[in-house]
Coordinates of C-alpha atoms in Angstrom, one line a residue:
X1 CA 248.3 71.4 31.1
X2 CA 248.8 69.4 28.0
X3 CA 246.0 68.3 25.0
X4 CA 247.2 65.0 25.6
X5 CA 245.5 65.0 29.3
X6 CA 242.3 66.8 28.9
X7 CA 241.0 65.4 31.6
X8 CA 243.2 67.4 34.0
X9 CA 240.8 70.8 34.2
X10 CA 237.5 68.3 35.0
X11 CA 235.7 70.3 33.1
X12 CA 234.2 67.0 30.8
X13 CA 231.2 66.7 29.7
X14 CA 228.7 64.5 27.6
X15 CA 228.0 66.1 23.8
X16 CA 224.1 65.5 24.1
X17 CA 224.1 65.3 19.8
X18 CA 226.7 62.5 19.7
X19 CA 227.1 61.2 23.0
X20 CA 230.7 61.6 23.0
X21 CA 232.5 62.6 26.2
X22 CA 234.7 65.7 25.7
X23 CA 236.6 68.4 27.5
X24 CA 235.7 71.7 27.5
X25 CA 238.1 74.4 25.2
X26 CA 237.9 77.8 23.6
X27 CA 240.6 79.7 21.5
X28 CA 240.4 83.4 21.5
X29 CA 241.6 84.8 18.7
X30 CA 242.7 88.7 17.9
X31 CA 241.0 89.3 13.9
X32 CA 241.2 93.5 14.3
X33 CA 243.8 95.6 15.9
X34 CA 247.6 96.2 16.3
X35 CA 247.7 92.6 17.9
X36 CA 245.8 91.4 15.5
X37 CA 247.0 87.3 15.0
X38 CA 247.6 87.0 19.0
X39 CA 245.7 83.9 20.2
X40 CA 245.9 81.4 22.8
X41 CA 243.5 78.4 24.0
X42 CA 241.5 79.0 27.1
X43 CA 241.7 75.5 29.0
X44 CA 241.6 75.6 32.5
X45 CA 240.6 77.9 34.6
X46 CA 240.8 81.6 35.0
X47 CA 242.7 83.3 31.7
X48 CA 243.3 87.3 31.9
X49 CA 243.8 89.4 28.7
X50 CA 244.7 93.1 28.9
X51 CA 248.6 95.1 28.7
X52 CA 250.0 93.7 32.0
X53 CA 252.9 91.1 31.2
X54 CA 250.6 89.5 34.2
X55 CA 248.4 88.7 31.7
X56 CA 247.6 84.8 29.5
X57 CA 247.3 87.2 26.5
X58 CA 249.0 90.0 26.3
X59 CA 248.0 93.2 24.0
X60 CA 249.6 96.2 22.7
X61 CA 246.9 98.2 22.2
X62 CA 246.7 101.4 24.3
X63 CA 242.9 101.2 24.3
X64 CA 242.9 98.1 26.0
X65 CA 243.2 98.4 30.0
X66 CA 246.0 96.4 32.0
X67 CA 243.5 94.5 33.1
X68 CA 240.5 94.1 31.0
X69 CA 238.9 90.9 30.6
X70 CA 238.6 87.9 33.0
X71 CA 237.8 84.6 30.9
X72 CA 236.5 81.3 32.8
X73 CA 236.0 78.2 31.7
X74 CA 232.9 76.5 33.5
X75 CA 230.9 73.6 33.1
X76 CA 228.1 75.3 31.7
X77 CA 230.2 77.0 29.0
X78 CA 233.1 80.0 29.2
X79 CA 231.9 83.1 31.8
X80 CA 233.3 86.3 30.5
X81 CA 233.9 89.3 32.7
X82 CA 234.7 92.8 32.1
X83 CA 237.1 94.0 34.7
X84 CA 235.9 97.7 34.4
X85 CA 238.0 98.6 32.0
X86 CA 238.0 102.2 31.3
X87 CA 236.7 101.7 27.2
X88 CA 234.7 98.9 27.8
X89 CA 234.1 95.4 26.4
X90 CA 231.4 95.3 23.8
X91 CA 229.5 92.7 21.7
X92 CA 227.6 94.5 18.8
X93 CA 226.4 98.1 20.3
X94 CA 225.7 96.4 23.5
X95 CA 228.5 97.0 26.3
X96 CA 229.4 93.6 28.3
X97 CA 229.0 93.3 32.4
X98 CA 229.4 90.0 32.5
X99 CA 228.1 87.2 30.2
X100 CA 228.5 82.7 29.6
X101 CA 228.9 81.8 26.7
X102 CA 228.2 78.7 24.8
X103 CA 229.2 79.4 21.3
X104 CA 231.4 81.5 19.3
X105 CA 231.3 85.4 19.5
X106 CA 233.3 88.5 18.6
X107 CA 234.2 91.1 20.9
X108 CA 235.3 95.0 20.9
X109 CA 237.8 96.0 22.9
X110 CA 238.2 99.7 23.2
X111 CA 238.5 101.4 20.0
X112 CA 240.5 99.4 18.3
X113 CA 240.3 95.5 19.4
X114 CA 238.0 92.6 18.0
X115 CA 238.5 89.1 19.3
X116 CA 237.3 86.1 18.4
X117 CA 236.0 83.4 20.8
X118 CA 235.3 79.9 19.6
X119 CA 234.7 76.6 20.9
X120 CA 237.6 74.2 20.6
X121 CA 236.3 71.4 22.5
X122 CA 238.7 68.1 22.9
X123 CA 237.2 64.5 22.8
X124 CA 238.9 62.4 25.4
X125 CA 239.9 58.7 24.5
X126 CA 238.1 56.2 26.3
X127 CA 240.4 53.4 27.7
X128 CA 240.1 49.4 28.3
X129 CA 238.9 49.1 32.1
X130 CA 241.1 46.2 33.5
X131 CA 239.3 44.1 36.1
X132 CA 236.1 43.2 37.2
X133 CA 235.3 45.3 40.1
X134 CA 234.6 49.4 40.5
X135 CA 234.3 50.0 44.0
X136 CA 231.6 47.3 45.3
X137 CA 229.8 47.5 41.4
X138 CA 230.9 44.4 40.1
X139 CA 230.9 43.3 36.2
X140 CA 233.0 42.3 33.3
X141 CA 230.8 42.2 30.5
X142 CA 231.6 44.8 27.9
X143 CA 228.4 47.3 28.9
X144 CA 230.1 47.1 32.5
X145 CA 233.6 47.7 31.1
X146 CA 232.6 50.3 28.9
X147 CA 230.8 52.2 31.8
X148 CA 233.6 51.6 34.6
X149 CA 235.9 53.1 31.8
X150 CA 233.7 56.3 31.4
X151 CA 233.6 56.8 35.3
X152 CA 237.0 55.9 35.7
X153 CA 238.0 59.0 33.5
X154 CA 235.5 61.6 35.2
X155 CA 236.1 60.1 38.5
X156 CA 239.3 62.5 39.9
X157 CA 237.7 65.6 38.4
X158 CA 234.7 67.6 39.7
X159 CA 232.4 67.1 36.4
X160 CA 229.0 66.5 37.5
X161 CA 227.4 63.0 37.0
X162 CA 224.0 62.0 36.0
X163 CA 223.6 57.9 36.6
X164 CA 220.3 57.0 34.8
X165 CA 219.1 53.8 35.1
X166 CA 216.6 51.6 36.5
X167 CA 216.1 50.7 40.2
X168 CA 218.0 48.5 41.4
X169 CA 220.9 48.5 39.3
X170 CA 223.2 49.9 41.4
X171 CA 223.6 53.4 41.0
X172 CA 224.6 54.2 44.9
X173 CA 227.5 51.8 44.6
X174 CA 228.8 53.5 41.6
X175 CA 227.8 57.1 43.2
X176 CA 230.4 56.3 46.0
X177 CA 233.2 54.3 43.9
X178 CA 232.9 57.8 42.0
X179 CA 233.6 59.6 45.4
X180 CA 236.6 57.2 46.5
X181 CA 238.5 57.3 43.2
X182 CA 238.5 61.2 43.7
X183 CA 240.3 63.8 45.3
X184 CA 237.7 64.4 47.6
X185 CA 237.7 60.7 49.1
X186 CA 238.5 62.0 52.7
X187 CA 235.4 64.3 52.8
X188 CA 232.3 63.3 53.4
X189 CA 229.9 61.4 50.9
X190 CA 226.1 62.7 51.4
X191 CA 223.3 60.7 50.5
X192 CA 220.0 62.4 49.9
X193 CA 217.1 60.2 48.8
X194 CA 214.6 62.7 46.8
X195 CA 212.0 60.1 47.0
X196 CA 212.3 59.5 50.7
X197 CA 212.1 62.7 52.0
X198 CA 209.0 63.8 53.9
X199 CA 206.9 66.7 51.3
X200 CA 206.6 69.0 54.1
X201 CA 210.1 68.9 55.2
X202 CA 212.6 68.6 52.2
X203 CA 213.8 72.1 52.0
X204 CA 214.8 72.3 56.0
X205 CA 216.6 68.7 55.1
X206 CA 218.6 70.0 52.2
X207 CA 219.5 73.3 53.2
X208 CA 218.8 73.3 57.2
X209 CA 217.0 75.9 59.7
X210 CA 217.9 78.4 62.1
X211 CA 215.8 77.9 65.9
X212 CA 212.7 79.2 65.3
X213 CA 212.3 79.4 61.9
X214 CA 209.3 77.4 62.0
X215 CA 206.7 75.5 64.1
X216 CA 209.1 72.6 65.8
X217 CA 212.7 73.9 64.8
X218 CA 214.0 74.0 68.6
X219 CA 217.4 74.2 67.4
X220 CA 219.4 75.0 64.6
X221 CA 220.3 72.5 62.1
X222 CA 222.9 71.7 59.2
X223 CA 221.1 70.6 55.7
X224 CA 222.3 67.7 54.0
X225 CA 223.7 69.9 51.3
X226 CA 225.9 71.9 53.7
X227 CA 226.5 68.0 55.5
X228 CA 228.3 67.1 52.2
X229 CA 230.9 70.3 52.1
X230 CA 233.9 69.6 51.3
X231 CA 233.1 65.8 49.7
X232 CA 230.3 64.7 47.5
X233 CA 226.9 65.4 47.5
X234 CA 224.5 62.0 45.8
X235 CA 221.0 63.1 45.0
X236 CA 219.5 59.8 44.3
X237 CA 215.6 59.9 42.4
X238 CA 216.2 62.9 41.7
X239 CA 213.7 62.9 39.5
X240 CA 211.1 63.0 42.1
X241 CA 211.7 66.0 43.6
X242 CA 209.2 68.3 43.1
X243 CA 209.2 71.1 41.1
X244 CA 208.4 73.8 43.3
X245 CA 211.9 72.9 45.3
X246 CA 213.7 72.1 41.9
X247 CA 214.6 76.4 41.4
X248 CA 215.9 76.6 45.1
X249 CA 218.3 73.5 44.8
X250 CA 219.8 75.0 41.3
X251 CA 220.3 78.2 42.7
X252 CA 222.1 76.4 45.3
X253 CA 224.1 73.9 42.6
X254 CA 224.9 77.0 40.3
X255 CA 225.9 79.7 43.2
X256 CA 227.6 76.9 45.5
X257 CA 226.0 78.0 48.4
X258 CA 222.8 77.4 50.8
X259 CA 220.6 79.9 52.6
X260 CA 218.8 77.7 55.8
X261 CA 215.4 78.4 56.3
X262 CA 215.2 81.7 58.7
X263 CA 218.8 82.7 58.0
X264 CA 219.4 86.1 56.5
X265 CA 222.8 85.7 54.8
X266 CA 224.1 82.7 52.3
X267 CA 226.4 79.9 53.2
X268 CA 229.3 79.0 50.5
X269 CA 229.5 75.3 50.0
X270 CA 232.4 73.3 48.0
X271 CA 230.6 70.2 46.9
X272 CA 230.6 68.0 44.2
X273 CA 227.3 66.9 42.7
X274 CA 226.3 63.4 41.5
X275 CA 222.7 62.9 40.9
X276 CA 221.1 59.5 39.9
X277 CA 217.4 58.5 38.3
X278 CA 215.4 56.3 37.2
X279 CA 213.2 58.0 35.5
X280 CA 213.3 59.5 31.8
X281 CA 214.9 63.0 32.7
X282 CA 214.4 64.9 28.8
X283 CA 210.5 63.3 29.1
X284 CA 209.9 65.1 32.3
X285 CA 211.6 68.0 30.9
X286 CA 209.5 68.4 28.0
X287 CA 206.3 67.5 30.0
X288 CA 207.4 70.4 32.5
X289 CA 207.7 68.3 35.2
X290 CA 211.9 68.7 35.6
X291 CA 213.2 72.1 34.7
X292 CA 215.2 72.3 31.8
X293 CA 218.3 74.4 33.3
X294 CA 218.7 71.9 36.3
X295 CA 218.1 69.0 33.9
X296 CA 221.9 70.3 32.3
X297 CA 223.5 71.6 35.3
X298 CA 223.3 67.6 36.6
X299 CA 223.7 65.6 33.2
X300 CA 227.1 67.2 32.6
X301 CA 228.5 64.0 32.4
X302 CA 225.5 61.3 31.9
X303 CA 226.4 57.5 32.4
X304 CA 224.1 55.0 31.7
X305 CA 223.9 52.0 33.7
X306 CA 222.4 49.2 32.0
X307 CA 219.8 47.0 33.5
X308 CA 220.8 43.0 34.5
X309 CA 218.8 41.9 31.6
X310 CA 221.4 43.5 29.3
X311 CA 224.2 42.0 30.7
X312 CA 223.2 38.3 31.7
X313 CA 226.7 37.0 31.4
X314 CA 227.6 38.5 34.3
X315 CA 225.3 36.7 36.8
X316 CA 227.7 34.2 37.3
X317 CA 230.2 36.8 38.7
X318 CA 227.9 38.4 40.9
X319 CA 226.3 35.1 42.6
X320 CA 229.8 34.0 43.7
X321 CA 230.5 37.7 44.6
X322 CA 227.4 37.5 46.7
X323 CA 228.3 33.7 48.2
X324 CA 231.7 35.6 49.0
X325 CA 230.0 38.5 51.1
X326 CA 227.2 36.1 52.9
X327 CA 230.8 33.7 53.9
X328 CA 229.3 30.7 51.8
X329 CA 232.1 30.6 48.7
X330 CA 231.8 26.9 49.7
X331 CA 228.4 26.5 48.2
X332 CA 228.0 25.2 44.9
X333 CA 225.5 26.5 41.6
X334 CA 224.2 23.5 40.0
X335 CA 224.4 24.5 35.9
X336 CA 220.6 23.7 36.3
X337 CA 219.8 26.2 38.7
X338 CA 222.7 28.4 37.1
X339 CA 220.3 28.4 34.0
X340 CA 217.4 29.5 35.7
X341 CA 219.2 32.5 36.5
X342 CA 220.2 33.1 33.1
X343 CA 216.7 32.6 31.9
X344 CA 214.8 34.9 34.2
X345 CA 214.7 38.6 32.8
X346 CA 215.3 40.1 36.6
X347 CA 212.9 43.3 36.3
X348 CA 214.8 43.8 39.7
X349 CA 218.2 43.9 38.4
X350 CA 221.1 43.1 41.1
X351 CA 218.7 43.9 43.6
X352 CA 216.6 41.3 42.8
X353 CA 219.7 39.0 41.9
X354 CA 221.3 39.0 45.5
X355 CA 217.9 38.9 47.3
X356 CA 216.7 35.4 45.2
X357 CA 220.1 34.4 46.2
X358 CA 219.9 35.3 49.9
X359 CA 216.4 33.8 50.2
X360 CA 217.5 30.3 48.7
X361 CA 220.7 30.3 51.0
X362 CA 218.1 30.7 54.1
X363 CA 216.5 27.7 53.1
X364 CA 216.6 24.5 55.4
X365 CA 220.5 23.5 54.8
X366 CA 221.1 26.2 52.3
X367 CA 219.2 23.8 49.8
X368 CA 218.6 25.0 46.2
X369 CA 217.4 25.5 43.7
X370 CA 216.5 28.9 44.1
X371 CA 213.3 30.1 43.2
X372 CA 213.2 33.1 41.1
X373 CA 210.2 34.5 41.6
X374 CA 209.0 38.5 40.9
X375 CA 206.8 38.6 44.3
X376 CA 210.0 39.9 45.9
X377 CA 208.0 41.6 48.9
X378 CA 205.1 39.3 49.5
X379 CA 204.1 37.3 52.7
X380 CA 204.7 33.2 53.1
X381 CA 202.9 31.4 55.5
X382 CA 206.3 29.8 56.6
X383 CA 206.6 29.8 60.3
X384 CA 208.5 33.0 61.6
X385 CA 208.3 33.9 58.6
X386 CA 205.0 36.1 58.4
X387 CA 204.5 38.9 59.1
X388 CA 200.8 40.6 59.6
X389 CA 201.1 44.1 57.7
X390 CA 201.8 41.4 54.2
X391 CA 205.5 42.1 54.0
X392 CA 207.8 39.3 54.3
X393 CA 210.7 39.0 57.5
X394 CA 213.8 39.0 54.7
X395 CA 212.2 42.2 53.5
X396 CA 211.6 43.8 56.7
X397 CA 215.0 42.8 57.9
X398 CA 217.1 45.0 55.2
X399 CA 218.3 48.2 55.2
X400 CA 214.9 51.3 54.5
X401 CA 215.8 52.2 50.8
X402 CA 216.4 48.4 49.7
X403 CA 213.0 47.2 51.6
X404 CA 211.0 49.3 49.9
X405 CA 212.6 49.6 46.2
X406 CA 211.7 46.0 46.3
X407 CA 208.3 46.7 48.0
X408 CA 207.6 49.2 45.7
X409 CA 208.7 46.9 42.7
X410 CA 206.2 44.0 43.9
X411 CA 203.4 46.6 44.4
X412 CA 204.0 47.9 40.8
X413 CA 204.1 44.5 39.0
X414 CA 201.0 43.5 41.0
X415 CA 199.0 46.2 40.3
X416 CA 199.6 46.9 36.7
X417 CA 199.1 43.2 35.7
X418 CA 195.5 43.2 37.4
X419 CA 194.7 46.5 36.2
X420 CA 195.7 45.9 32.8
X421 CA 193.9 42.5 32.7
X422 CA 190.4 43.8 34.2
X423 CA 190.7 45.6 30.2
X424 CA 192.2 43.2 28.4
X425 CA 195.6 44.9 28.4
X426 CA 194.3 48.1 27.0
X427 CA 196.7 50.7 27.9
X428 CA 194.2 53.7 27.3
X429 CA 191.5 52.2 29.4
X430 CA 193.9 51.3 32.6
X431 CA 195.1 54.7 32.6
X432 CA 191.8 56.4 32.5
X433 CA 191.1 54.1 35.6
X434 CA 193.8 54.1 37.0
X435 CA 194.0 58.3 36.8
X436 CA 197.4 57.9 35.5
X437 CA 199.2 59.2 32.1
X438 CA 200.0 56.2 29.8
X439 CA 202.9 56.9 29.0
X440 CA 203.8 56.2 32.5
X441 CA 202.0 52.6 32.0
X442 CA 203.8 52.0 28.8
X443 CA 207.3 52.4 30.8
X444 CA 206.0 49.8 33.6
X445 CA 204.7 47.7 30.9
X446 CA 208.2 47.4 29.4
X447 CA 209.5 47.3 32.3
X448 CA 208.2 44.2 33.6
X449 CA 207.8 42.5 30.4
X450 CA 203.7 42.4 30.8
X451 CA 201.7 41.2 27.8
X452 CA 198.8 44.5 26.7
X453 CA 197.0 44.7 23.9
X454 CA 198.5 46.0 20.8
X455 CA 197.4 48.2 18.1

């Protein structure tokens, strides 16, 4: 393990003050003692100090046991462990089990040991990305480049990933490009939607069921979380999830195991964990809607993936990367219709993108221009073409999660815009209606770029 290729432990992480991705270090440091000036850095791993030449650091000192502390560098900071040494391991008067750490502190060995631990963290250089493509996620704009760099670098090591952005922008591609570029790619990759799963049924999905444990369980079953052993484990919305589940999915993230429902004894688990949102994570947090601790057990590394809006140059790229995938590379965008595109702020993002672009390829002979419209989801009167619950045949004919992000998009837009314009795009007043909190309107309002009253 060298400084130059910090990224070799995968314990990276995002600095939440500057933003900066770094890799986690901590130098301990002998300051009393007949060692005293002994050090090392802790960077990967398990390091042992005590008198054994087994030892990373080796002491001297004949109050110190052969084996007598365990050091391990975690995500969530540096775990140290008292291996029952027979003087002890002491911070102040109090005597030291077992504690994490996430700053500096000096510790007592014996009689006649202090150490110092500090962090020593490492910033790791962020490379070019060369090419256009990360997995199926396609882009070569510079907020694309500089986000297929970041992922590129975490990918091969088991850091943790938070994608936050907004539907649509493809956070499931990236989620599994993630999963292929590391050494986990021949496991399994586990998709759990947090938003899709039934209230009443989420904790037998996640972390399965013996027979009988309830009303209906005829037989036992795996949960997804025990499913994604050995490969990745995507927990997409997470956001939604409710609270009252949140404590029993970070036990099972911190402890790397899952009890099923009805089942006496715990089940260990080697997964990796990338979670994506697109909601405001730190907002629900200090609303008390998302717990805090499983807010930074997820956004070790956090990636944010911009919305379409913010990177219009690459719509050319992605139209003739859709044309290639629907076999019509022989079809040719007119500049005029090629504007449009450019023009229209796509509240949809790629989503939205590929399905105006689908819809105006199943035109009579393919014909364009396409119309870029935001009713994504509603009903024509087209022949074969209606359907009578108001939901459109091109909607009904793709895959569950992309019907109804776009469903749910229309229904959103719809709504809000009548709402707000029954009070004259008063936020306060459509909320009270509405019996939601504005700051929730104020999101969709930016959103979907709709006019409200200001002041």
């Amino acid at each position: 393990m060298t400084p130059e290729d910090p990224t070799k432990t995968g314990l990276l992480y995002t600095d939440h003050t500057s933003g900066t991705l770094k890799a986690r270090r901590y130098r301990i440091a002998v300051v009393a003692g007949p060692d005293m000036g002994a050090s090392a850095e802790i960077d990967n791993g398990t390091f042992l100090l005590g008198t054994h030449q087994n030892n990373d650091l080796r002491l001297t000192d004949k109050g110190v046991s052969r084996y007598h502390l365990e050091l391990q560098l975690r995500g969530e900071g540096l775990k140290v462990t008292d291996l029952d040494s027979t003087n002890g391991t002491f911070q102040g008067p109090t005597r030291v089990g077992s504690i994490t750490l996430n700053g500096a502190v000096k510790l007592k060995l014996g009689t006649n040991t202090e150490v110092e631990i500090n962090p020593a963290d490492v910033p790791v250089a962020m490379s070019g990305f060369e090419g256009e493509r990360f997995g199926q996620a396609i882009g070569g704009s510079r907020y694309m480049k500089d986000l297929f760099g970041l992922l590129d670098r975490v990918s091969n090591t088991e850091a943790t990933v938070l994608l936050e952005g907004e539907t649509g922008t493809g956070k499931e591609l990236l989620a599994e490009a993630i999963h292929l570029r590391s050494s986990r790619r021949q496991g399994p990759f586990v998709v759990v939607d947090c938003g899709a799963l039934p209230r009443d049924l989420i904790g037998s999905e996640l972390f399965g069921h013996v027979r009988g444990a309830f009303t209906g369980a005829l037989s036992a079953k795996r949960g997804l979380i025990e499913e994604a052993d050995g490969g990745t484990l995507f927990l997409d919305e997470v956001g939604e999830l409710p609270l009252d589940l949140q404590p029993q999915l970070l036990r099972a993230l911190e402890k790397r195991e899952v009890r099923p429902i009805g089942e006496v004894r715990a089940k260990k688990v080697n997964i990796r964990v990338i979670a994506a949102t697109n909601r405001n994570l730190p907002e629900l947090v200090r609303t008390s809607l998302f717990r805090e601790d499983l807010y930074f057990r997820l956004a070790v590394v956090r990636a944010a993936v911009p919305a379409l809006r913010k990177h219009k140059e690459d719509i050319p790229l992605l139209v003739r990367n859709f044309l290639h995938e629907l076999k019509r590379e022989d079809f040719e965008i007119g500049p005029d219709v090629l504007s449009q595109l450019m023009a229209h702020d796509w509240p949809g993002n790629v989503r939205e993108l590929r399905n105006v672009v689908e819809r105006g390829l199943s035109l009579e002979g393919g014909a364009l221009p396409i119309e870029v419209t935001g009713d994504v989801g509603a009903a024509t009167n087209d022949a074969g073409n209606y359907n009578p619950g108001g939901m459109s045949k091109d909607v009904l004919e793709k895959p569950f999660k992309e019907a109804k992000g776009l469903l749910v998009e229309s229904f959103e837009r719809e709504y809000l815009t009548h709402l707000l314009a029954r009070h004259n795009g008063n936020i306060s007043r459509a909320a009270l209606e509405a019996g939601i909190d504005r700051n929730y309107i104020h999101r969709l309002v930016k959103k979907y770029n709709i006019p409200v009253e200001r002041g």
